[in-house]
PDB file of C-alpha atoms in Angstrom:
ATOM      1  CA  UNK W   1       0.000   0.000   0.000  1.00 42.00           C
ATOM      2  CA  UNK W   2       1.471   3.341  -1.057  1.00 43.00           C
ATOM      3  CA  UNK W   3       1.828   5.768   1.881  1.00 45.00           C
ATOM      4  CA  UNK W   4      -0.173   8.996   1.586  1.00 47.00           C
ATOM      5  CA  UNK W   5       1.818  12.150   1.042  1.00 50.00           C
ATOM      6  CA  UNK W   6       1.527  14.813   3.734  1.00 64.00           C
ATOM      7  CA  UNK W   7       1.200  18.443   2.707  1.00 79.00           C
ATOM      8  CA  UNK W   8       3.860  20.494   4.527  1.00 89.00           C
ATOM      9  CA  UNK W   9       2.626  23.224   6.858  1.00 91.00           C
ATOM     10  CA  UNK W  10       3.169  26.632   5.276  1.00 94.00           C
ATOM     11  CA  UNK W  11       5.038  29.271   7.313  1.00 96.00           C
ATOM     12  CA  UNK W  12       5.697  32.855   6.197  1.00 96.00           C
ATOM     13  CA  UNK W  13       8.755  34.719   7.509  1.00 97.00           C
ATOM     14  CA  UNK W  14       8.805  38.534   7.391  1.00 96.00           C
ATOM     15  CA  UNK W  15      12.161  40.137   8.158  1.00 94.00           C
ATOM     16  CA  UNK W  16      14.023  42.891   6.308  1.00 91.00           C
ATOM     17  CA  UNK W  17      17.361  41.104   6.873  1.00 92.00           C
ATOM     18  CA  UNK W  18      17.956  38.617   4.060  1.00 92.00           C
ATOM     19  CA  UNK W  19      20.450  36.628   6.157  1.00 92.00           C
ATOM     20  CA  UNK W  20      17.783  36.095   8.844  1.00 92.00           C
ATOM     21  CA  UNK W  21      15.134  34.909   6.400  1.00 93.00           C
ATOM     22  CA  UNK W  22      17.634  32.548   4.751  1.00 94.00           C
ATOM     23  CA  UNK W  23      18.657  31.145   8.121  1.00 94.00           C
ATOM     24  CA  UNK W  24      15.070  30.625   9.263  1.00 94.00           C
ATOM     25  CA  UNK W  25      13.864  29.251   5.937  1.00 94.00           C
ATOM     26  CA  UNK W  26      16.787  26.838   5.684  1.00 94.00           C
ATOM     27  CA  UNK W  27      16.314  25.502   9.196  1.00 94.00           C
ATOM     28  CA  UNK W  28      12.515  25.285   9.104  1.00 94.00           C
ATOM     29  CA  UNK W  29      12.596  23.458   5.785  1.00 94.00           C
ATOM     30  CA  UNK W  30      14.805  20.803   7.378  1.00 93.00           C
ATOM     31  CA  UNK W  31      12.021  20.438   9.967  1.00 91.00           C
ATOM     32  CA  UNK W  32       9.504  19.658   7.236  1.00 93.00           C
ATOM     33  CA  UNK W  33       7.836  23.042   6.788  1.00 94.00           C
ATOM     34  CA  UNK W  34       7.212  24.927   3.550  1.00 94.00           C
ATOM     35  CA  UNK W  35       8.544  28.473   3.974  1.00 96.00           C
ATOM     36  CA  UNK W  36       7.857  31.715   2.137  1.00 96.00           C
ATOM     37  CA  UNK W  37      10.302  34.537   2.904  1.00 96.00           C
ATOM     38  CA  UNK W  38       9.227  38.174   2.461  1.00 95.00           C
ATOM     39  CA  UNK W  39      10.863  41.462   3.369  1.00 94.00           C
ATOM     40  CA  UNK W  40       8.027  44.007   3.452  1.00 93.00           C
ATOM     41  CA  UNK W  41       4.561  44.189   4.920  1.00 92.00           C
ATOM     42  CA  UNK W  42       3.076  44.596   1.450  1.00 91.00           C
ATOM     43  CA  UNK W  43       4.699  41.368   0.275  1.00 93.00           C
ATOM     44  CA  UNK W  44       3.423  39.546   3.361  1.00 94.00           C
ATOM     45  CA  UNK W  45      -0.162  40.692   2.800  1.00 90.00           C
ATOM     46  CA  UNK W  46       0.092  39.617  -0.843  1.00 91.00           C
ATOM     47  CA  UNK W  47       1.264  36.186   0.319  1.00 92.00           C
ATOM     48  CA  UNK W  48      -1.587  35.981   2.818  1.00 91.00           C
ATOM     49  CA  UNK W  49      -4.118  36.690   0.071  1.00 87.00           C
ATOM     50  CA  UNK W  50      -2.607  34.302  -2.474  1.00 88.00           C
ATOM     51  CA  UNK W  51      -1.408  31.363  -0.366  1.00 88.00           C
ATOM     52  CA  UNK W  52      -2.317  31.900   3.260  1.00 86.00           C
ATOM     53  CA  UNK W  53       0.226  30.311   5.655  1.00 92.00           C
ATOM     54  CA  UNK W  54      -0.742  28.548   8.851  1.00 93.00           C
ATOM     55  CA  UNK W  55       1.732  30.665  10.836  1.00 95.00           C
ATOM     56  CA  UNK W  56       3.646  33.925  10.406  1.00 96.00           C
ATOM     57  CA  UNK W  57       7.004  34.847  11.955  1.00 97.00           C
ATOM     58  CA  UNK W  58       6.983  38.632  12.118  1.00 95.00           C
ATOM     59  CA  UNK W  59       9.846  41.037  12.809  1.00 94.00           C
ATOM     60  CA  UNK W  60       8.816  44.374  14.326  1.00 91.00           C
ATOM     61  CA  UNK W  61      11.894  46.380  13.301  1.00 87.00           C
ATOM     62  CA  UNK W  62      11.075  46.970   9.643  1.00 89.00           C
ATOM     63  CA  UNK W  63      12.516  50.127   7.992  1.00 89.00           C
ATOM     64  CA  UNK W  64       9.724  52.585   7.277  1.00 89.00           C
ATOM     65  CA  UNK W  65       7.012  50.218   8.478  1.00 90.00           C
ATOM     66  CA  UNK W  66       5.170  49.671  11.747  1.00 90.00           C
ATOM     67  CA  UNK W  67       5.456  46.015  12.703  1.00 91.00           C
ATOM     68  CA  UNK W  68       2.630  46.360  15.227  1.00 91.00           C
ATOM     69  CA  UNK W  69       0.345  47.748  12.497  1.00 92.00           C
ATOM     70  CA  UNK W  70       1.124  44.722  10.327  1.00 93.00           C
ATOM     71  CA  UNK W  71       0.319  42.430  13.264  1.00 92.00           C
ATOM     72  CA  UNK W  72      -3.035  44.197  13.719  1.00 89.00           C
ATOM     73  CA  UNK W  73      -3.862  43.711  10.032  1.00 89.00           C
ATOM     74  CA  UNK W  74      -3.075  40.012  10.326  1.00 90.00           C
ATOM     75  CA  UNK W  75      -5.333  39.652  13.327  1.00 84.00           C
ATOM     76  CA  UNK W  76      -8.177  41.645  11.755  1.00 81.00           C
ATOM     77  CA  UNK W  77      -8.216  39.931   8.367  1.00 83.00           C
ATOM     78  CA  UNK W  78      -6.605  36.480   8.644  1.00 84.00           C
ATOM     79  CA  UNK W  79      -6.722  33.393  10.852  1.00 82.00           C
ATOM     80  CA  UNK W  80      -3.209  32.120  11.417  1.00 89.00           C
ATOM     81  CA  UNK W  81      -0.660  31.584  14.140  1.00 90.00           C
ATOM     82  CA  UNK W  82       1.460  34.668  14.827  1.00 93.00           C
ATOM     83  CA  UNK W  83       4.887  34.616  16.461  1.00 95.00           C
ATOM     84  CA  UNK W  84       6.737  37.907  16.776  1.00 94.00           C
ATOM     85  CA  UNK W  85      10.506  37.407  16.328  1.00 93.00           C
ATOM     86  CA  UNK W  86      12.317  40.659  16.992  1.00 90.00           C
ATOM     87  CA  UNK W  87      15.285  42.400  18.529  1.00 89.00           C
ATOM     88  CA  UNK W  88      12.932  44.571  20.594  1.00 86.00           C
ATOM     89  CA  UNK W  89      13.094  42.926  23.990  1.00 83.00           C
ATOM     90  CA  UNK W  90      11.459  45.687  26.039  1.00 85.00           C
ATOM     91  CA  UNK W  91       8.695  44.399  28.314  1.00 84.00           C
ATOM     92  CA  UNK W  92       6.275  47.032  27.024  1.00 87.00           C
ATOM     93  CA  UNK W  93       6.810  45.896  23.431  1.00 88.00           C
ATOM     94  CA  UNK W  94       6.128  42.308  24.465  1.00 87.00           C
ATOM     95  CA  UNK W  95       2.929  43.263  26.270  1.00 86.00           C
ATOM     96  CA  UNK W  96       1.733  45.315  23.288  1.00 87.00           C
ATOM     97  CA  UNK W  97       2.517  42.422  20.935  1.00 88.00           C
ATOM     98  CA  UNK W  98       0.529  39.984  23.063  1.00 85.00           C
ATOM     99  CA  UNK W  99      -2.339  42.463  23.433  1.00 83.00           C
ATOM    100  CA  UNK W 100      -2.522  42.799  19.649  1.00 84.00           C
ATOM    101  CA  UNK W 101      -2.922  39.046  19.455  1.00 84.00           C
ATOM    102  CA  UNK W 102       0.488  37.446  18.952  1.00 89.00           C
ATOM    103  CA  UNK W 103       0.563  33.812  20.089  1.00 88.00           C
ATOM    104  CA  UNK W 104       4.181  34.125  21.213  1.00 89.00           C
ATOM    105  CA  UNK W 105       6.994  36.675  21.366  1.00 91.00           C
ATOM    106  CA  UNK W 106      10.647  35.687  20.785  1.00 92.00           C
ATOM    107  CA  UNK W 107      13.580  38.073  21.083  1.00 90.00           C
ATOM    108  CA  UNK W 108      16.775  38.004  19.041  1.00 89.00           C
ATOM    109  CA  UNK W 109      19.258  36.416  19.318  1.00 88.00           C
ATOM    110  CA  UNK W 110      17.348  33.159  19.584  1.00 88.00           C
ATOM    111  CA  UNK W 111      18.104  29.449  19.559  1.00 91.00           C
ATOM    112  CA  UNK W 112      16.705  27.819  16.432  1.00 93.00           C
ATOM    113  CA  UNK W 113      15.649  24.719  18.348  1.00 92.00           C
ATOM    114  CA  UNK W 114      13.763  26.784  20.899  1.00 92.00           C
ATOM    115  CA  UNK W 115      12.044  28.779  18.155  1.00 93.00           C
ATOM    116  CA  UNK W 116      11.040  25.537  16.416  1.00 93.00           C
ATOM    117  CA  UNK W 117       9.603  24.252  19.699  1.00 92.00           C
ATOM    118  CA  UNK W 118       7.581  27.431  20.138  1.00 91.00           C
ATOM    119  CA  UNK W 119       6.293  27.185  16.567  1.00 93.00           C
ATOM    120  CA  UNK W 120       5.215  23.588  17.195  1.00 91.00           C
ATOM    121  CA  UNK W 121       3.438  24.649  20.385  1.00 87.00           C
ATOM    122  CA  UNK W 122       1.444  27.358  18.582  1.00 88.00           C
ATOM    123  CA  UNK W 123       0.553  25.023  15.713  1.00 88.00           C
ATOM    124  CA  UNK W 124      -0.425  22.328  18.215  1.00 82.00           C
ATOM    125  CA  UNK W 125      -2.871  24.702  19.902  1.00 76.00           C
ATOM    126  CA  UNK W 126      -4.339  25.711  16.545  1.00 72.00           C
ATOM    127  CA  UNK W 127      -4.787  22.110  15.404  1.00 65.00           C
ATOM    128  CA  UNK W 128      -6.166  21.012  18.786  1.00 53.00           C
ATOM    129  CA  UNK W 129      -9.008  23.538  18.560  1.00 49.00           C
ATOM    130  CA  UNK W 130      -9.856  23.058  14.876  1.00 45.00           C
ATOM    131  CA  UNK W 131      -9.344  19.347  14.101  1.00 43.00           C
ATOM    132  CA  UNK W 132     -11.308  16.425  15.590  1.00 42.00           C
ATOM    133  CA  UNK W 133      -9.272  13.400  16.743  1.00 41.00           C
ATOM    134  CA  UNK W 134      -8.453  10.890  14.011  1.00 43.00           C
ATOM    135  CA  UNK W 135     -10.444   7.667  14.141  1.00 40.00           C
ATOM    136  CA  UNK W 136      -8.460   4.450  14.791  1.00 41.00           C
ATOM    137  CA  UNK W 137      -7.679   2.513  11.613  1.00 42.00           C
ATOM    138  CA  UNK W 138     -10.472   0.154  10.596  1.00 40.00           C
ATOM    139  CA  UNK W 139     -13.182   2.026  12.512  1.00 38.00           C
ATOM    140  CA  UNK W 140     -15.792   4.477  11.362  1.00 37.00           C
ATOM    141  CA  UNK W 141     -14.891   8.051  12.223  1.00 39.00           C
ATOM    142  CA  UNK W 142     -17.069   9.405  14.987  1.00 40.00           C
ATOM    143  CA  UNK W 143     -18.706  12.774  14.641  1.00 40.00           C
ATOM    144  CA  UNK W 144     -16.674  15.514  16.347  1.00 43.00           C
ATOM    145  CA  UNK W 145     -17.795  16.439  19.847  1.00 50.00           C
ATOM    146  CA  UNK W 146     -19.719  19.670  19.639  1.00 58.00           C
ATOM    147  CA  UNK W 147     -19.677  21.909  22.683  1.00 78.00           C
ATOM    148  CA  UNK W 148     -22.134  24.757  22.413  1.00 90.00           C
ATOM    149  CA  UNK W 149     -22.205  26.868  25.567  1.00 92.00           C
ATOM    150  CA  UNK W 150     -24.673  29.613  26.515  1.00 93.00           C
ATOM    151  CA  UNK W 151     -24.066  32.154  29.275  1.00 94.00           C
ATOM    152  CA  UNK W 152     -25.477  35.634  30.012  1.00 94.00           C
ATOM    153  CA  UNK W 153     -26.828  35.884  26.465  1.00 95.00           C
ATOM    154  CA  UNK W 154     -23.535  34.827  24.874  1.00 95.00           C
ATOM    155  CA  UNK W 155     -23.165  31.774  22.607  1.00 95.00           C
ATOM    156  CA  UNK W 156     -19.825  29.952  22.395  1.00 94.00           C
ATOM    157  CA  UNK W 157     -19.419  27.076  19.935  1.00 92.00           C
ATOM    158  CA  UNK W 158     -16.035  25.395  20.334  1.00 86.00           C
ATOM    159  CA  UNK W 159     -16.319  23.144  17.270  1.00 82.00           C
ATOM    160  CA  UNK W 160     -17.125  26.097  15.011  1.00 83.00           C
ATOM    161  CA  UNK W 161     -14.701  28.347  16.933  1.00 86.00           C
ATOM    162  CA  UNK W 162     -17.471  30.905  17.132  1.00 90.00           C
ATOM    163  CA  UNK W 163     -18.414  33.432  19.808  1.00 94.00           C
ATOM    164  CA  UNK W 164     -21.659  35.387  19.421  1.00 94.00           C
ATOM    165  CA  UNK W 165     -22.574  38.371  21.591  1.00 95.00           C
ATOM    166  CA  UNK W 166     -26.115  38.807  23.041  1.00 94.00           C
ATOM    167  CA  UNK W 167     -27.158  40.694  19.867  1.00 94.00           C
ATOM    168  CA  UNK W 168     -26.019  37.833  17.652  1.00 93.00           C
ATOM    169  CA  UNK W 169     -22.862  39.537  16.378  1.00 94.00           C
ATOM    170  CA  UNK W 170     -19.759  37.397  15.907  1.00 93.00           C
ATOM    171  CA  UNK W 171     -16.737  38.349  18.029  1.00 93.00           C
ATOM    172  CA  UNK W 172     -13.355  37.507  16.507  1.00 90.00           C
ATOM    173  CA  UNK W 173     -10.950  35.717  18.840  1.00 88.00           C
ATOM    174  CA  UNK W 174      -7.262  34.977  18.487  1.00 83.00           C
ATOM    175  CA  UNK W 175      -6.057  31.419  19.100  1.00 81.00           C
ATOM    176  CA  UNK W 176      -4.906  32.332  22.597  1.00 82.00           C
ATOM    177  CA  UNK W 177      -8.165  34.102  23.469  1.00 87.00           C
ATOM    178  CA  UNK W 178     -10.200  31.148  22.205  1.00 89.00           C
ATOM    179  CA  UNK W 179      -8.154  28.644  24.237  1.00 87.00           C
ATOM    180  CA  UNK W 180      -8.451  30.742  27.400  1.00 91.00           C
ATOM    181  CA  UNK W 181     -12.193  31.333  27.061  1.00 94.00           C
ATOM    182  CA  UNK W 182     -12.751  27.617  26.438  1.00 91.00           C
ATOM    183  CA  UNK W 183     -11.034  26.768  29.733  1.00 91.00           C
ATOM    184  CA  UNK W 184     -12.973  29.446  31.653  1.00 94.00           C
ATOM    185  CA  UNK W 185     -16.305  28.318  30.203  1.00 93.00           C
ATOM    186  CA  UNK W 186     -15.661  24.622  30.891  1.00 90.00           C
ATOM    187  CA  UNK W 187     -14.854  25.491  34.518  1.00 90.00           C
ATOM    188  CA  UNK W 188     -17.436  28.252  35.013  1.00 90.00           C
ATOM    189  CA  UNK W 189     -18.003  29.254  38.624  1.00 90.00           C
ATOM    190  CA  UNK W 190     -14.587  27.980  39.729  1.00 90.00           C
ATOM    191  CA  UNK W 191     -11.680  30.252  40.561  1.00 90.00           C
ATOM    192  CA  UNK W 192      -8.811  29.211  38.286  1.00 90.00           C
ATOM    193  CA  UNK W 193      -5.231  30.114  39.114  1.00 89.00           C
ATOM    194  CA  UNK W 194      -2.892  31.653  36.545  1.00 84.00           C
ATOM    195  CA  UNK W 195      -0.716  28.533  36.743  1.00 84.00           C
ATOM    196  CA  UNK W 196      -3.696  26.305  35.923  1.00 86.00           C
ATOM    197  CA  UNK W 197      -4.757  28.533  33.030  1.00 87.00           C
ATOM    198  CA  UNK W 198      -1.204  28.629  31.674  1.00 83.00           C
ATOM    199  CA  UNK W 199      -0.889  24.858  31.894  1.00 81.00           C
ATOM    200  CA  UNK W 200      -4.226  24.349  30.126  1.00 82.00           C
ATOM    201  CA  UNK W 201      -3.519  26.832  27.331  1.00 80.00           C
ATOM    202  CA  UNK W 202       0.255  26.747  26.879  1.00 69.00           C
ATOM    203  CA  UNK W 203       1.397  23.553  28.580  1.00 60.00           C
ATOM    204  CA  UNK W 204       5.131  23.291  29.183  1.00 47.00           C
ATOM    205  CA  UNK W 205       5.825  26.392  27.094  1.00 51.00           C
ATOM    206  CA  UNK W 206       4.804  28.653  29.980  1.00 50.00           C
ATOM    207  CA  UNK W 207       7.521  30.331  32.023  1.00 51.00           C
ATOM    208  CA  UNK W 208       7.347  31.139  35.744  1.00 46.00           C
ATOM    209  CA  UNK W 209       6.842  34.862  35.097  1.00 45.00           C
ATOM    210  CA  UNK W 210       4.599  34.526  32.043  1.00 57.00           C
ATOM    211  CA  UNK W 211       2.037  37.356  31.924  1.00 73.00           C
ATOM    212  CA  UNK W 212       0.202  35.995  28.899  1.00 78.00           C
ATOM    213  CA  UNK W 213      -2.916  35.091  30.902  1.00 85.00           C
ATOM    214  CA  UNK W 214      -3.274  38.605  32.342  1.00 87.00           C
ATOM    215  CA  UNK W 215      -2.880  40.126  28.873  1.00 87.00           C
ATOM    216  CA  UNK W 216      -5.399  37.761  27.293  1.00 88.00           C
ATOM    217  CA  UNK W 217      -7.902  38.255  30.130  1.00 92.00           C
ATOM    218  CA  UNK W 218      -7.640  41.995  29.457  1.00 92.00           C
ATOM    219  CA  UNK W 219      -8.291  41.440  25.744  1.00 90.00           C
ATOM    220  CA  UNK W 220     -11.294  39.207  26.414  1.00 94.00           C
ATOM    221  CA  UNK W 221     -12.746  41.796  28.775  1.00 95.00           C
ATOM    222  CA  UNK W 222     -12.426  44.529  26.150  1.00 94.00           C
ATOM    223  CA  UNK W 223     -14.304  42.338  23.689  1.00 94.00           C
ATOM    224  CA  UNK W 224     -16.938  40.976  26.062  1.00 96.00           C
ATOM    225  CA  UNK W 225     -17.546  43.349  28.968  1.00 94.00           C
ATOM    226  CA  UNK W 226     -19.767  46.433  28.867  1.00 92.00           C
ATOM    227  CA  UNK W 227     -17.085  48.098  31.026  1.00 93.00           C
ATOM    228  CA  UNK W 228     -13.742  46.316  30.964  1.00 88.00           C
ATOM    229  CA  UNK W 229     -12.644  48.241  34.068  1.00 90.00           C
ATOM    230  CA  UNK W 230     -15.608  46.847  36.021  1.00 93.00           C
ATOM    231  CA  UNK W 231     -16.010  43.339  34.635  1.00 93.00           C
ATOM    232  CA  UNK W 232     -19.156  41.340  35.314  1.00 94.00           C
ATOM    233  CA  UNK W 233     -18.398  38.221  33.281  1.00 95.00           C
ATOM    234  CA  UNK W 234     -14.727  37.437  33.985  1.00 96.00           C
ATOM    235  CA  UNK W 235     -13.771  38.541  37.481  1.00 94.00           C
ATOM    236  CA  UNK W 236     -10.444  38.637  39.275  1.00 92.00           C
ATOM    237  CA  UNK W 237     -10.050  37.045  42.684  1.00 89.00           C
ATOM    238  CA  UNK W 238      -7.113  38.716  44.433  1.00 86.00           C
ATOM    239  CA  UNK W 239      -4.269  36.295  45.014  1.00 82.00           C
ATOM    240  CA  UNK W 240      -6.213  33.386  43.521  1.00 87.00           C
ATOM    241  CA  UNK W 241      -6.901  33.904  39.813  1.00 90.00           C
ATOM    242  CA  UNK W 242      -9.912  34.397  37.548  1.00 93.00           C
ATOM    243  CA  UNK W 243     -13.469  33.084  37.380  1.00 93.00           C
ATOM    244  CA  UNK W 244     -16.225  33.153  34.750  1.00 94.00           C
ATOM    245  CA  UNK W 245     -19.185  34.225  36.878  1.00 93.00           C
ATOM    246  CA  UNK W 246     -22.390  33.551  34.856  1.00 92.00           C
ATOM    247  CA  UNK W 247     -24.093  30.174  34.914  1.00 91.00           C
ATOM    248  CA  UNK W 248     -23.214  28.188  31.770  1.00 90.00           C
ATOM    249  CA  UNK W 249     -25.542  25.871  29.870  1.00 90.00           C
ATOM    250  CA  UNK W 250     -24.157  23.174  27.566  1.00 83.00           C
ATOM    251  CA  UNK W 251     -26.415  22.278  24.682  1.00 74.00           C
TER     252      UNK W 251
END
């Protein structure tokens, strides 16, 4: 029996330094990825429209261009993993990048093996929330489990990756926001620690001082709360963590 060919995952690399794109493309191709290297935001957006990658590696320090603006365009118009790879290691830049919707933030210089591990982690989270488990060989494939949650007028469908507000409008979520909301909804009414939320959404990729959860909670509140400064849906419990307050119905 002839083995089926596997289509390589497509990754786009945006960096103005040709040596960097060559290094990344060469290494990632040895890991089995298909890589498109671009050097301007315009070229990246053209690639996204013509042959959308599953993940983008984005440098912020582009001459004459705002890397954060490019990241916002990606998040507004495309569904893909986004890892910022940049020489800008300031904590504020990292927080802004995560608030915009980056799935990870890596500073230069970086270890290629570590970067590859982070890429795999992001892709794993994307696949885990969009692909049903494969059926064992020789068995009929079961229908994917559909979790449709209702709370405080909101509708959250995990299989369709869809969040609807009380007026029926769809609210766009990044991969990280989706993962975090899914954990909160499945454990509604329970106070969940940051460590638990990190483990559930990022696994072993989380560091001891990782602020990703706080940033993503802030983003969810801006999208879901009438007043993000006085949240009613996702509340903080000082010294303990976060809790989704409304009663949740699974249907």
